[in-house]
Amino acid sequence: MPIRSLPALPREFYLQPTLEAARALLGCCLLHDSTAGRIVETEAYLTGDPACHAYRGLTPRTATMFGPPGHAYVYFTYGMHWCFNAVTAPEGVAEAVLVRALEPLEGLPLMQARRGDVAERLLCAGPARLCRALGLDGAQNGLDLTQGPLRIVGTPGSVADVVETTRVGISQGAELPWRFYERGSRHVSRK
């Protein structure tokens, strides 16, 4: 069945524990406009986690994380990069799954035009790279992932060989084994 004809993951998917959602998203596909990629790497950010943006409470930046599950939390970091997260947990509990890497599947010429002359393996290997390749920025923050132009489709939990390890690029909570990736994927941002 073509990727675009698959139904979006239902709201109930995003209500499961965030660590389970982070693992289950592997193998699903993230679609935006005419681009799509298979999720091969994720990280979980939970309440009480010092690396979570919502650790210090509700702010204009983190409001989407406190909102209903199944929405996109797209934030700007380091003054130059966008990162995409799927909001998980019940409304009022600020948790999310950062999508760290995709295996590009559809719209490769457009992804290449957005990213420049890079190897196909590197088009979406990293949260900022995948956002640029898929054309994601602050305009998608808060979008409902269960419908519309930005959605996640597929069969949750379809990847059997999952590596669980520590998260990347953070200073606090770096020891927590809340990063998941598909063993053997050449599209993972880092092993």
XYZ file of C-alpha atoms in Angstrom:
191
model
C 0.000 0.000 0.000
C 1.411 3.455 -0.888
C 2.636 5.439 2.118
C 0.302 8.371 1.465
C -2.782 6.157 1.575
C -1.968 4.826 5.062
C -4.013 6.322 7.900
C -2.276 8.576 10.403
C -1.481 7.094 13.799
C -4.501 7.665 16.061
C -4.515 10.016 19.033
C -4.509 6.983 21.370
C -1.028 6.042 20.138
C 0.372 9.258 21.636
C -1.212 8.530 25.025
C 0.995 5.512 25.746
C 4.047 6.036 27.974
C 6.551 8.253 26.167
C 9.396 5.724 26.306
C 7.148 3.138 24.661
C 6.036 5.653 22.017
C 9.669 6.556 21.250
C 10.491 2.904 20.567
C 7.222 2.207 18.715
C 7.704 5.122 16.290
C 10.696 3.351 14.733
C 9.638 2.022 11.347
C 6.711 4.439 11.023
C 6.861 7.187 8.378
C 6.836 10.951 8.820
C 5.094 12.735 5.927
C 5.087 16.416 5.088
C 3.810 17.789 1.803
C 5.478 15.749 -0.972
C 8.272 14.333 1.193
C 8.373 11.276 3.451
C 10.858 9.296 5.463
C 10.896 6.188 7.621
C 11.742 6.916 11.276
C 14.988 5.171 12.270
C 16.022 7.117 15.406
C 14.149 8.818 18.273
C 14.743 10.276 21.735
C 12.278 10.562 24.620
C 11.884 13.636 26.848
C 9.801 13.153 30.003
C 8.411 15.206 32.871
C 11.080 15.669 35.527
C 13.843 15.210 32.946
C 16.328 18.124 33.208
C 16.929 17.935 29.431
C 13.212 18.369 28.651
C 12.282 21.867 27.470
C 9.314 21.856 29.845
C 11.424 21.007 32.912
C 11.021 24.526 34.302
C 7.332 24.762 33.466
C 4.978 26.292 30.959
C 6.413 29.011 28.706
C 5.311 30.338 25.312
C 7.958 28.087 23.721
C 6.794 24.924 25.527
C 3.025 25.510 25.404
C 2.585 22.916 22.639
C 4.218 20.254 24.830
C 1.588 20.857 27.511
C -1.221 20.616 24.979
C -3.051 17.598 23.688
C -1.047 14.548 22.585
C -0.542 13.848 18.902
C 0.584 17.343 17.954
C 3.875 18.548 16.500
C 6.280 20.386 18.765
C 8.697 22.103 16.375
C 11.252 24.336 18.034
C 14.214 26.485 17.010
C 17.595 25.786 18.605
C 21.108 27.220 18.545
C 19.730 30.190 16.595
C 19.758 28.209 13.348
C 18.077 24.770 13.466
C 14.528 23.431 13.682
C 13.731 20.138 15.462
C 10.551 18.040 15.212
C 8.894 16.240 18.141
C 5.642 14.338 18.573
C 3.821 15.378 21.769
C 2.968 12.413 23.974
C 1.234 11.916 27.340
C -2.097 13.405 28.448
C -2.810 17.105 28.132
C -1.051 19.033 30.894
C 1.860 16.555 31.063
C 4.690 17.945 28.947
C 6.420 15.030 27.240
C 7.537 14.445 23.665
C 9.526 12.244 21.313
C 12.238 13.912 19.247
C 12.568 12.343 15.814
C 16.347 12.269 15.253
C 16.692 10.550 11.870
C 14.746 9.300 8.857
C 15.444 7.017 5.947
C 14.338 9.193 2.980
C 11.570 7.536 0.951
C 9.670 10.145 -1.089
C 10.525 13.540 -2.504
C 14.275 12.951 -2.631
C 14.884 15.611 -5.345
C 13.097 18.204 -3.181
C 14.996 17.074 -0.087
C 18.257 17.336 -2.024
C 17.365 20.836 -3.231
C 16.670 21.921 0.350
C 19.791 20.287 1.800
C 22.319 20.817 -0.970
C 24.820 18.395 -2.358
C 24.940 15.778 0.404
C 24.890 12.000 0.255
C 21.407 10.444 0.357
C 22.404 8.704 3.597
C 22.887 12.123 5.244
C 19.753 13.883 3.946
C 17.787 13.205 7.142
C 20.487 11.915 9.535
C 19.925 14.301 12.431
C 16.989 16.348 13.739
C 17.955 19.620 12.018
C 18.794 17.860 8.751
C 15.459 16.068 8.587
C 13.548 19.272 9.323
C 15.312 21.096 6.520
C 14.850 18.161 4.109
C 11.117 17.906 4.877
C 10.568 21.682 4.966
C 9.626 21.782 8.655
C 9.899 24.975 10.691
C 7.920 26.968 13.234
C 4.900 27.112 10.921
C 4.234 23.444 11.727
C 4.466 23.852 15.510
C 1.190 22.722 17.060
C -0.161 20.937 13.976
C -2.320 17.885 14.628
C -0.356 14.803 13.554
C -3.516 12.709 13.250
C -4.661 14.635 10.169
C -3.434 17.164 7.657
C -0.213 17.741 5.735
C 2.121 16.693 8.585
C 1.455 13.216 9.941
C 2.960 9.936 11.046
C 1.718 6.724 9.433
C 2.620 3.054 9.527
C 2.725 0.147 11.914
C 4.013 1.086 15.382
C 6.516 -1.329 16.846
C 7.456 -2.802 13.470
C 11.229 -2.657 14.123
C 12.364 -5.735 16.030
C 16.081 -4.992 16.466
C 16.224 -1.753 18.462
C 19.292 -0.273 20.149
C 18.573 1.579 23.397
C 21.290 4.043 24.383
C 21.960 7.490 25.835
C 20.732 10.688 24.203
C 22.885 12.960 22.069
C 23.787 16.652 22.282
C 22.578 17.401 25.805
C 24.443 18.122 29.021
C 21.816 17.328 31.653
C 20.185 13.901 31.768
C 22.717 12.653 29.215
C 23.160 9.388 31.092
C 19.528 8.313 30.588
C 19.122 5.515 28.002
C 16.231 7.219 26.227
C 17.485 7.179 22.635
C 16.312 4.416 20.332
C 17.492 3.494 16.874
C 17.132 0.707 14.372
C 20.227 -1.509 14.481
C 21.929 -1.624 11.114
C 20.259 1.473 9.644
C 22.732 3.532 7.646
C 20.526 6.603 8.145
C 20.978 6.905 11.932
C 22.584 10.219 12.954
C 25.193 8.501 15.113
C 25.738 5.066 16.591
